[in-house]
mmCIF file with all atom_site columns, C-alpha atoms in Angstrom:
data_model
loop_
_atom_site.group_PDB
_atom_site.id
_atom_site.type_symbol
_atom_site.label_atom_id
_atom_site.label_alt_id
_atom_site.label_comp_id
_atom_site.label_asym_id
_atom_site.label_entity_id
_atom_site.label_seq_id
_atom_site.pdbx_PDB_ins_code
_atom_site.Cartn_x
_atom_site.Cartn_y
_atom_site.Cartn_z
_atom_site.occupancy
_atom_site.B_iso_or_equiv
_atom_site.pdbx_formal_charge
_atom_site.auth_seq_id
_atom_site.auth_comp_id
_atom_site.auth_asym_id
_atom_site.auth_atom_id
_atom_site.pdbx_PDB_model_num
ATOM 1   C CA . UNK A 1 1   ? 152.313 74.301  52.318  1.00 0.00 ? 1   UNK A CA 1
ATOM 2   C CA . UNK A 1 2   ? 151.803 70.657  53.116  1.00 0.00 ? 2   UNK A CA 1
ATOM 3   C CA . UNK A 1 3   ? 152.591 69.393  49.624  1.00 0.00 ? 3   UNK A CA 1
ATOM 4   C CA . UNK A 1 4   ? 155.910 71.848  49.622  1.00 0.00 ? 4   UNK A CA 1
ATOM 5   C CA . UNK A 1 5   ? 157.143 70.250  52.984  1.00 0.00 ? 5   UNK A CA 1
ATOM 6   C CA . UNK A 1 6   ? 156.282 66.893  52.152  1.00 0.00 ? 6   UNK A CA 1
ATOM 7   C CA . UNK A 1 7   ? 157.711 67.615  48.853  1.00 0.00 ? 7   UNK A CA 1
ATOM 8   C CA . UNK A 1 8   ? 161.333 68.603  49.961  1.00 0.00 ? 8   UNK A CA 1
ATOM 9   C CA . UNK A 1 9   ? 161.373 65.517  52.952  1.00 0.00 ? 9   UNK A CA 1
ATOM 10  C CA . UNK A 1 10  ? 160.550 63.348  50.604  1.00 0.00 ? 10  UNK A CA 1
ATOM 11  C CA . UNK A 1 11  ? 157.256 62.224  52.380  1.00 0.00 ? 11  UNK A CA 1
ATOM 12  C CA . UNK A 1 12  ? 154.990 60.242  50.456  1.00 0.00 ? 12  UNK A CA 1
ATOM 13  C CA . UNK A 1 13  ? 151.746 61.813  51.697  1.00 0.00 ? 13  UNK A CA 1
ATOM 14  C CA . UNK A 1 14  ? 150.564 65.432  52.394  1.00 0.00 ? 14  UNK A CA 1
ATOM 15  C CA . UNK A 1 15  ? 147.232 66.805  53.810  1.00 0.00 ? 15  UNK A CA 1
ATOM 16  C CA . UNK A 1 16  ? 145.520 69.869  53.501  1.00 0.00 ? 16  UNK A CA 1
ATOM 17  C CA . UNK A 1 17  ? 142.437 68.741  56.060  1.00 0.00 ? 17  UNK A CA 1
ATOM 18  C CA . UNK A 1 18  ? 143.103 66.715  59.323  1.00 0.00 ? 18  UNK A CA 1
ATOM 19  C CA . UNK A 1 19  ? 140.026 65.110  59.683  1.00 0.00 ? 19  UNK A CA 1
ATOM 20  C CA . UNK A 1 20  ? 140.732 63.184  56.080  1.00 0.00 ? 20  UNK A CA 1
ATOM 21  C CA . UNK A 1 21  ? 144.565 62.603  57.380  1.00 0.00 ? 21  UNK A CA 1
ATOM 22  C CA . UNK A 1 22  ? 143.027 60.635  60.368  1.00 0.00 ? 22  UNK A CA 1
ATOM 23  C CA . UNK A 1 23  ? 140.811 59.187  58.576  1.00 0.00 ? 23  UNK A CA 1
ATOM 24  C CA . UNK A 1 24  ? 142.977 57.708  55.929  1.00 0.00 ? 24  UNK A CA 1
ATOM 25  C CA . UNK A 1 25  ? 146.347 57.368  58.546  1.00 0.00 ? 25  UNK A CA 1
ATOM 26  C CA . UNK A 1 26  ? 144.537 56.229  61.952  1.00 0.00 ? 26  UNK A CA 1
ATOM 27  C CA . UNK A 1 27  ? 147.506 57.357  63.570  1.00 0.00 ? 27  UNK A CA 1
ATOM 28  C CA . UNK A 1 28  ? 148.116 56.734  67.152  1.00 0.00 ? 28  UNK A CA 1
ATOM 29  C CA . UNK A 1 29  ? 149.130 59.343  68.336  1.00 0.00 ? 29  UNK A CA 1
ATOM 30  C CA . UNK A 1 30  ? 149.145 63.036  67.041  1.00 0.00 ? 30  UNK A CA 1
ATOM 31  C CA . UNK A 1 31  ? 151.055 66.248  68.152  1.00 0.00 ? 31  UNK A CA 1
ATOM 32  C CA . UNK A 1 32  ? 148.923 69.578  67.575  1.00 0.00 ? 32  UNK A CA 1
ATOM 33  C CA . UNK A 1 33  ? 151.332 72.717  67.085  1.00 0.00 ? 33  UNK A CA 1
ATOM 34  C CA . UNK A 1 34  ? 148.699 75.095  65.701  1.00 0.00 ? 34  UNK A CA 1
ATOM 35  C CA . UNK A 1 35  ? 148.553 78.107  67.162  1.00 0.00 ? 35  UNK A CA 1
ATOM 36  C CA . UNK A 1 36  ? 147.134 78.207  70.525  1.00 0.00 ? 36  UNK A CA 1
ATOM 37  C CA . UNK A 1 37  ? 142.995 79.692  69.401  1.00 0.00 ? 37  UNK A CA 1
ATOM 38  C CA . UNK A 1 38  ? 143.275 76.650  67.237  1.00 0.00 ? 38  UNK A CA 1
ATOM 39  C CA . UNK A 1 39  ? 144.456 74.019  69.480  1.00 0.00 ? 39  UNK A CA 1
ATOM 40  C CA . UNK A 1 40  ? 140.514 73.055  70.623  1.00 0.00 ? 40  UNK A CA 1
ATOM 41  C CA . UNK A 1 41  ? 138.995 71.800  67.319  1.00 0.00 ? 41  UNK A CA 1
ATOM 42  C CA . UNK A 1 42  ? 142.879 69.911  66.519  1.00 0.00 ? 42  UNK A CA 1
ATOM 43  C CA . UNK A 1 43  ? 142.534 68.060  69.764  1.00 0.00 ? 43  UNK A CA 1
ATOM 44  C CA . UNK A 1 44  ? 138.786 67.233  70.000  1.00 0.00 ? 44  UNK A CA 1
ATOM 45  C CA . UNK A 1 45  ? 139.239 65.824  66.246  1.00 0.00 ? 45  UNK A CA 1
ATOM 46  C CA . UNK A 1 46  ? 142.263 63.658  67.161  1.00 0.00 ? 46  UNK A CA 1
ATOM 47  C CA . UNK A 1 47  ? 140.588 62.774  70.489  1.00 0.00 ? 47  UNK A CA 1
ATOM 48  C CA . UNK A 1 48  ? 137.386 61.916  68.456  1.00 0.00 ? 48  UNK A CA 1
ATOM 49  C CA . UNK A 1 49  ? 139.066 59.761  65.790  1.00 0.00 ? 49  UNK A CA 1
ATOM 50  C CA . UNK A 1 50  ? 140.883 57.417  68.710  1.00 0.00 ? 50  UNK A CA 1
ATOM 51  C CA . UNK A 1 51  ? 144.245 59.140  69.507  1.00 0.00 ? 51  UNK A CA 1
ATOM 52  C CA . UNK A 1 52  ? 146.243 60.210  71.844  1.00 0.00 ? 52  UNK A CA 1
ATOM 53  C CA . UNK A 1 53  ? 146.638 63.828  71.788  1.00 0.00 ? 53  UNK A CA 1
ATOM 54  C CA . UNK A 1 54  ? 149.903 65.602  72.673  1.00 0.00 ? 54  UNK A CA 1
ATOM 55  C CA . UNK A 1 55  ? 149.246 69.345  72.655  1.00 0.00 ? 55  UNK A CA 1
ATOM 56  C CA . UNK A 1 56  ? 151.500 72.545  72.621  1.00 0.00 ? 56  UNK A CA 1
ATOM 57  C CA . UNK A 1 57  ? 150.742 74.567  75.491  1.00 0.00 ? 57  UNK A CA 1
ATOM 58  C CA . UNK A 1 58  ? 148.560 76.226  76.476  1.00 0.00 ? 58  UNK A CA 1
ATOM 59  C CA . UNK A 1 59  ? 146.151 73.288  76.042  1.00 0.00 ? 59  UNK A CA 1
ATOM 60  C CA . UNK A 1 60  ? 143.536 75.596  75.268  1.00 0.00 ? 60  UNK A CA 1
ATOM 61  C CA . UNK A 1 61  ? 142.677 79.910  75.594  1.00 0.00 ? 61  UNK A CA 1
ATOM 62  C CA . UNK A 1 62  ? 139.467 79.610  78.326  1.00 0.00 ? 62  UNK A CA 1
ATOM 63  C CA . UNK A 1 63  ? 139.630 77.289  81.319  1.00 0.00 ? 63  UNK A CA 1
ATOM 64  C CA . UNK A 1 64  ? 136.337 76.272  79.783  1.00 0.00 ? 64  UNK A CA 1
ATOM 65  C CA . UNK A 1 65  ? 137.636 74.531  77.195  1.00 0.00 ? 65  UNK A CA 1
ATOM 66  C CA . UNK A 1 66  ? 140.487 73.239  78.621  1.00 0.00 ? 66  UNK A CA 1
ATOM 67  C CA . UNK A 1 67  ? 137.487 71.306  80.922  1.00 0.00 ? 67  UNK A CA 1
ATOM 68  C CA . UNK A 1 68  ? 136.039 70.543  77.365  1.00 0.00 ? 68  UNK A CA 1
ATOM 69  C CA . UNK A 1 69  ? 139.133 68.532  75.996  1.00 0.00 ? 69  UNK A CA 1
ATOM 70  C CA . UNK A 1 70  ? 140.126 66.584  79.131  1.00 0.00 ? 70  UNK A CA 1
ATOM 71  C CA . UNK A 1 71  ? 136.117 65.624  79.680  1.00 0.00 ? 71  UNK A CA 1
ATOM 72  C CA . UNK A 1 72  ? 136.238 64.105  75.807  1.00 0.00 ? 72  UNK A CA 1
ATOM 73  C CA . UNK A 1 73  ? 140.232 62.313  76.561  1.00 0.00 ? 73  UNK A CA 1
ATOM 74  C CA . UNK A 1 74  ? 138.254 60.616  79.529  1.00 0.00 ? 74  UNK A CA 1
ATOM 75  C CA . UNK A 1 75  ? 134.930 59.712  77.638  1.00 0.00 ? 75  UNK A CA 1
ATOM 76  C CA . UNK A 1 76  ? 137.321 58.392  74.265  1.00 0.00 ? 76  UNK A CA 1
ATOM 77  C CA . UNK A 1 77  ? 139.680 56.237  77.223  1.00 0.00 ? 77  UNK A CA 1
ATOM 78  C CA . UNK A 1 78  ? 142.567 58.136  75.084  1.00 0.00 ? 78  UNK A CA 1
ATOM 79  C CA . UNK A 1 79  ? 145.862 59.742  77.468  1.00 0.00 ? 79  UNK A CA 1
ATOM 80  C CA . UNK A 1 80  ? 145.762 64.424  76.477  1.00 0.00 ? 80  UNK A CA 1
ATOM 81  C CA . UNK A 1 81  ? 148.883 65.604  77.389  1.00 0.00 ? 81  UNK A CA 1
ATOM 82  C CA . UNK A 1 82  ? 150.184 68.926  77.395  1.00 0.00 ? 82  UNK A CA 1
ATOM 83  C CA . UNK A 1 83  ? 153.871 69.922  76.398  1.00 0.00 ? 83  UNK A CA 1
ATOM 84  C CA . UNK A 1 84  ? 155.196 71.888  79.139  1.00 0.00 ? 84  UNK A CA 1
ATOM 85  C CA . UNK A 1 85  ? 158.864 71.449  78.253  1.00 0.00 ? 85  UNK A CA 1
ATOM 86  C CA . UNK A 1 86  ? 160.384 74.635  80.341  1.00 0.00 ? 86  UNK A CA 1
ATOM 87  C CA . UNK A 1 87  ? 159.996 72.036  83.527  1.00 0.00 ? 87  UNK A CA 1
ATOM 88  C CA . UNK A 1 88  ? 162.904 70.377  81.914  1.00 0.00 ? 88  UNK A CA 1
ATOM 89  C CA . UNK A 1 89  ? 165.230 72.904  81.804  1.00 0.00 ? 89  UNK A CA 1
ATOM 90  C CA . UNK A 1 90  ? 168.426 72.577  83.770  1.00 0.00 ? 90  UNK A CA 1
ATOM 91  C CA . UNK A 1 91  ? 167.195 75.820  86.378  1.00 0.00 ? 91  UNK A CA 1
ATOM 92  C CA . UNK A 1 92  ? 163.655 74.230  86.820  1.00 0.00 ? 92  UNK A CA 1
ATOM 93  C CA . UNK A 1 93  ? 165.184 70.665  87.377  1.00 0.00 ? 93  UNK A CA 1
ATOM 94  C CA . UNK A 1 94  ? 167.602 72.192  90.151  1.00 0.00 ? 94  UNK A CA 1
ATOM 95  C CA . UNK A 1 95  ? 164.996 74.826  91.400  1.00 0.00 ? 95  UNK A CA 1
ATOM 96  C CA . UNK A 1 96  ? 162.343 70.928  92.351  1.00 0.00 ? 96  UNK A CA 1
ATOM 97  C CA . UNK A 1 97  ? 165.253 69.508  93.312  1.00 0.00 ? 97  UNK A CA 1
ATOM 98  C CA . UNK A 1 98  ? 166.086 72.161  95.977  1.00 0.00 ? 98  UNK A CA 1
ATOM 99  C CA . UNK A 1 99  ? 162.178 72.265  97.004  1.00 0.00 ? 99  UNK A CA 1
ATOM 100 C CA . UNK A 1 100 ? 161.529 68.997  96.959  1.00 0.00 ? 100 UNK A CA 1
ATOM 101 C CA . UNK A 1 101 ? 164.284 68.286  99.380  1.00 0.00 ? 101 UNK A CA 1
ATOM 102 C CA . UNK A 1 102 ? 163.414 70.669  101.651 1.00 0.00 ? 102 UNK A CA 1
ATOM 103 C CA . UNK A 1 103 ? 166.327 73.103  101.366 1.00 0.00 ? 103 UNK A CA 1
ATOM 104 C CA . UNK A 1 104 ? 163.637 75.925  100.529 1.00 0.00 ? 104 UNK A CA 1
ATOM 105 C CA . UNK A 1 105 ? 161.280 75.348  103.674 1.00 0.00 ? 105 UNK A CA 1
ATOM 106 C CA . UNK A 1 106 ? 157.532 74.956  103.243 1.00 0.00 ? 106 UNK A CA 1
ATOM 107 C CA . UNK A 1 107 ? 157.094 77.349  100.507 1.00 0.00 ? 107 UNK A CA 1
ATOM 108 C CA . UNK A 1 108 ? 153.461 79.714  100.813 1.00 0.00 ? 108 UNK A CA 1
ATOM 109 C CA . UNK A 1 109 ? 154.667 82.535  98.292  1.00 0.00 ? 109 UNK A CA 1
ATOM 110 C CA . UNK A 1 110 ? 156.002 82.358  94.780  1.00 0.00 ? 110 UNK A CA 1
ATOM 111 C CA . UNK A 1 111 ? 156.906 85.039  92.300  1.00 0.00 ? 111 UNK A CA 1
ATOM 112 C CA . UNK A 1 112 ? 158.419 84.967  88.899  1.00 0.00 ? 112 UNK A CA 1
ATOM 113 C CA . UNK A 1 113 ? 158.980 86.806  86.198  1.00 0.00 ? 113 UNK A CA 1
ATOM 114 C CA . UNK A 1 114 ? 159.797 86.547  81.613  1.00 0.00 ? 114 UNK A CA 1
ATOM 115 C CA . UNK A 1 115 ? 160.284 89.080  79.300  1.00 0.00 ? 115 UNK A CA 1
ATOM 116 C CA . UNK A 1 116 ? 160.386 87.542  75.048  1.00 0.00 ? 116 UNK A CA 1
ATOM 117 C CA . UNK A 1 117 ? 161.937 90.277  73.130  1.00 0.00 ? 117 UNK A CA 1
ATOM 118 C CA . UNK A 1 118 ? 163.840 88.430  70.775  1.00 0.00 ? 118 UNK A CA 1
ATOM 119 C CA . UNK A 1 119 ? 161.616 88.535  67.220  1.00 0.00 ? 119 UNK A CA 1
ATOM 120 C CA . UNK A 1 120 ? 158.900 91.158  68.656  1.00 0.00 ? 120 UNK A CA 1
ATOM 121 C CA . UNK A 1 121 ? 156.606 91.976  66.487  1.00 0.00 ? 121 UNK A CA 1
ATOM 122 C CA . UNK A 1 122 ? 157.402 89.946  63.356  1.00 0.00 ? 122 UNK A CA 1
ATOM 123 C CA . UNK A 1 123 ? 158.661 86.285  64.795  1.00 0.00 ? 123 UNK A CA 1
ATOM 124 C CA . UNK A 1 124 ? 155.753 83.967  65.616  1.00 0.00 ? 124 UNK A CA 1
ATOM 125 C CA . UNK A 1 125 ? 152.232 84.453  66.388  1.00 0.00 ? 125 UNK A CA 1
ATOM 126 C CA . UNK A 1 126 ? 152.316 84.961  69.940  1.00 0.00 ? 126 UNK A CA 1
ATOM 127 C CA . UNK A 1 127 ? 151.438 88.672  70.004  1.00 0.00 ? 127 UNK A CA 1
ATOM 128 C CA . UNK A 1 128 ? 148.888 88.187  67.473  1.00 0.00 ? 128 UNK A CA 1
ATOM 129 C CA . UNK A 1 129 ? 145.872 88.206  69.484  1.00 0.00 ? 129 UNK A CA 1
ATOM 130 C CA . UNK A 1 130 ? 143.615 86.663  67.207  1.00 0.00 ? 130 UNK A CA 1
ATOM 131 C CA . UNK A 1 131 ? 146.092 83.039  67.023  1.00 0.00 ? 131 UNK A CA 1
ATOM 132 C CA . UNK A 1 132 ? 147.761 83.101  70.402  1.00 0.00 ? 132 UNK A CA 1
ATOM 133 C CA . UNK A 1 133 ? 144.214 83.966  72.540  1.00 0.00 ? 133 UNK A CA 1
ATOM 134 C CA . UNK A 1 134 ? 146.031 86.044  75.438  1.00 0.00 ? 134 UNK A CA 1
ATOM 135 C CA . UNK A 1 135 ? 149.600 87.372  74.007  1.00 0.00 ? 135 UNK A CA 1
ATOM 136 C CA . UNK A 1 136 ? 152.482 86.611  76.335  1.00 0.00 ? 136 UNK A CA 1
ATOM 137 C CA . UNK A 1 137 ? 150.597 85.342  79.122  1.00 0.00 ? 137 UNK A CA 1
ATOM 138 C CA . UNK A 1 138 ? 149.611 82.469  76.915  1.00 0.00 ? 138 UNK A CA 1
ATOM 139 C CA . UNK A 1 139 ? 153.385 81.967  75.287  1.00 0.00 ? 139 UNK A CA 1
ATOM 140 C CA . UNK A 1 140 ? 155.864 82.349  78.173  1.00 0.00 ? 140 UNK A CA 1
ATOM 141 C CA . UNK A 1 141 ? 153.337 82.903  80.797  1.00 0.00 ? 141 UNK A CA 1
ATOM 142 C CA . UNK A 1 142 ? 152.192 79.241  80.967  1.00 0.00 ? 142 UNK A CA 1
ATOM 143 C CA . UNK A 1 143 ? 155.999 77.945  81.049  1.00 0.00 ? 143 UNK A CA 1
ATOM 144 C CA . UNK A 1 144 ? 156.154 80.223  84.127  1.00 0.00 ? 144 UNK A CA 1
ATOM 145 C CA . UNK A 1 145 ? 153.187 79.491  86.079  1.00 0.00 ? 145 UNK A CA 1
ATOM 146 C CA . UNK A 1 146 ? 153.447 75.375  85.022  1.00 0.00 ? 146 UNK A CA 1
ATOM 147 C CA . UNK A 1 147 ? 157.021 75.518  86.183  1.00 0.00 ? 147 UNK A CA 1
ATOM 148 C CA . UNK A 1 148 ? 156.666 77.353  89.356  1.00 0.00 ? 148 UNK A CA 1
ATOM 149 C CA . UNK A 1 149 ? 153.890 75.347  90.552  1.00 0.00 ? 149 UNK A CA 1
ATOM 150 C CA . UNK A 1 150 ? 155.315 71.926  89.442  1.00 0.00 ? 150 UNK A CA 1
ATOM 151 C CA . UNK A 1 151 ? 158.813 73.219  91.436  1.00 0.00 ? 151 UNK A CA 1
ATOM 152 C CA . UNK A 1 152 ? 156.543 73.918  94.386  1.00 0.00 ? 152 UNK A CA 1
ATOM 153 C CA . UNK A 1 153 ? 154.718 70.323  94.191  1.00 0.00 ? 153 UNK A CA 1
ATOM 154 C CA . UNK A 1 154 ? 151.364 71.523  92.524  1.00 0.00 ? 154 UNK A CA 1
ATOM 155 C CA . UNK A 1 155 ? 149.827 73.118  95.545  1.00 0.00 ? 155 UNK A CA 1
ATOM 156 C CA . UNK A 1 156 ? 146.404 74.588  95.623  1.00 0.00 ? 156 UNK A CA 1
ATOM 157 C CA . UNK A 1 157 ? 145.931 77.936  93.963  1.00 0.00 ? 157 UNK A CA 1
ATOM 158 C CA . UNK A 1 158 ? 144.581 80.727  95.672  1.00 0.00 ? 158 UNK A CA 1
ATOM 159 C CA . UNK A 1 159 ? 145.022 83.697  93.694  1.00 0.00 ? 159 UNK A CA 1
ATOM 160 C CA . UNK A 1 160 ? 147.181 83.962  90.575  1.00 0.00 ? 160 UNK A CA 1
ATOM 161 C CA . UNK A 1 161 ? 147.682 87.985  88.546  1.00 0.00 ? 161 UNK A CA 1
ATOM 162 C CA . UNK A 1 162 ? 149.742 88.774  85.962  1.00 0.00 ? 162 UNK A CA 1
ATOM 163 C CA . UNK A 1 163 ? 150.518 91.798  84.338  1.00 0.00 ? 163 UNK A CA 1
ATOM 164 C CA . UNK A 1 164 ? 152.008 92.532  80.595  1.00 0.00 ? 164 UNK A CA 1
ATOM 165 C CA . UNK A 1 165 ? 153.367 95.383  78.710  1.00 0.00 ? 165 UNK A CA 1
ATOM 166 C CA . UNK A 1 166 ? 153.958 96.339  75.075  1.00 0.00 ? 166 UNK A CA 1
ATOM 167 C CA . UNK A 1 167 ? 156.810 98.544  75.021  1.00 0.00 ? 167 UNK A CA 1
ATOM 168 C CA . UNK A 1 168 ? 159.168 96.378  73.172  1.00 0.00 ? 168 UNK A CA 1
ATOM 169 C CA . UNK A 1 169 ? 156.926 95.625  69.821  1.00 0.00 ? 169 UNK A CA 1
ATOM 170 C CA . UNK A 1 170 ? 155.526 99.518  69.935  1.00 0.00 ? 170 UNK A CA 1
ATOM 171 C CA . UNK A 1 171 ? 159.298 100.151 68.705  1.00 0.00 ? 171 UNK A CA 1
ATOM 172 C CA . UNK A 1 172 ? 160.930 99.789  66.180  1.00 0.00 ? 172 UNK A CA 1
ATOM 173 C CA . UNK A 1 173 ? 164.198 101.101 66.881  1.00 0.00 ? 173 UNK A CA 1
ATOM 174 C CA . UNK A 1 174 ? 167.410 98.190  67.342  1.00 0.00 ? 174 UNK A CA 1
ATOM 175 C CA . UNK A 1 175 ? 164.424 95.570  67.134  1.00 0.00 ? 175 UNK A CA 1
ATOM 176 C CA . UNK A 1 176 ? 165.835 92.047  66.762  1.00 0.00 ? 176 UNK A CA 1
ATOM 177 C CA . UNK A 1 177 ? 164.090 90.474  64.506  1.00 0.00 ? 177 UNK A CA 1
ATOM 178 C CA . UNK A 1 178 ? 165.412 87.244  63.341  1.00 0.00 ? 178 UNK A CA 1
ATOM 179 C CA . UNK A 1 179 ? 166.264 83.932  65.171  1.00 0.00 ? 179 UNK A CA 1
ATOM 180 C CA . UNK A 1 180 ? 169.679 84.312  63.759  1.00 0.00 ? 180 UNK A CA 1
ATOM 181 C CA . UNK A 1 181 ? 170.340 87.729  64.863  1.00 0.00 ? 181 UNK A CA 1
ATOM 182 C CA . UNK A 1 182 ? 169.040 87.111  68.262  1.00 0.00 ? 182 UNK A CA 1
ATOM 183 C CA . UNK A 1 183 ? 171.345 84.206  69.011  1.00 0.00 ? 183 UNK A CA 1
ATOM 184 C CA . UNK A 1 184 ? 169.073 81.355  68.699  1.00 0.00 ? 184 UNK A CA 1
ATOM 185 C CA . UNK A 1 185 ? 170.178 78.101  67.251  1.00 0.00 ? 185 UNK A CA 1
ATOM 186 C CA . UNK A 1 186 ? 169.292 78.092  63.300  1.00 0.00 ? 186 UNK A CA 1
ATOM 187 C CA . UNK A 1 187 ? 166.045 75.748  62.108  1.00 0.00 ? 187 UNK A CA 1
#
């Protein structure tokens, strides 16, 4: 798959195993987009082999190894970032703007709520237990949470609960099931 991309973007070098890719590239800095039970070994190798790591979210399945990869970005001196990108969104810029100017009082409570239907089951890996590690909680869940706390001004957590459902991949009835057909943008 590496050789076929490479192949029609005309890039002179493909790679079947990271750990020779660093070796032979010594890049600075590397982006890890594997699926989320993979993201661990990705980082710590990039970490290991001197680079700074930006990493899909979430940064890892288990809070334990989220500990894990931060603890080895601070031993290597090398900057782990996370790619929360739904705090950039238009809502979630107004929504901090509002807070953070006080227009919202001192806020104690926060709710929110997602629902992904568009390419359930057969779009990405998200609801394949197995690659994702936690289903939607880990995909749109983590926008969610990182957003609402970031719009509140990262408070202390007390409590956090979350509940999911299946209904939507359990049928198969008017599924949308393409990008295209959903109205995302194409590529």
């Amino acid at each position: 798959a590496a050789r076929a991309t490479a192949g029609r973007h005309s890039i002179a070098r493909a790679y079947g195993d990271a750990a020779r890719m660093l070796a032979d590239q010594q890049p600075d800095i590397v982006w890890v987009c594997t699926p989320n039970a993979f993201h661990r070994p990705y980082v710590e190798l990039a970490l290991q082999a001197g680079c700074h790591v930006l990493c899909e979210k979430p940064i890892a399945t288990t809070y334990h190894d989220a500990e894990v990869l931060y603890a080895t970005a601070q031993d290597v001196g090398r900057t782990l970032m996370v790619s929360q990108t739904a705090r950039w969104e238009v809502r979630a810029l107004a929504a901090r703007r509002l807070a953070q100017g006080g227009a919202l009082g001192q806020i104690y409570y926060a709710e929110a709520s997602a629902m992904r239907r568009r390419g359930t089951p057969q779009w990405g890996q998200f609801h394949i237990k197995a690659a994702s590690g936690g289903g939607p909680v880990l995909d749109l869940g983590v926008h969610i949470l990182d957003s609402l706390l970031w719009i509140m001004g990262s408070p202390r957590v007390t409590s956090v609960s979350a509940v999911t459902f299946a209904k939507l991949a359990a049928q198969e009835e008017s599924l949308v099931t393409s990008l295209a057909a959903s109205g995302a943008p194409l590529g």
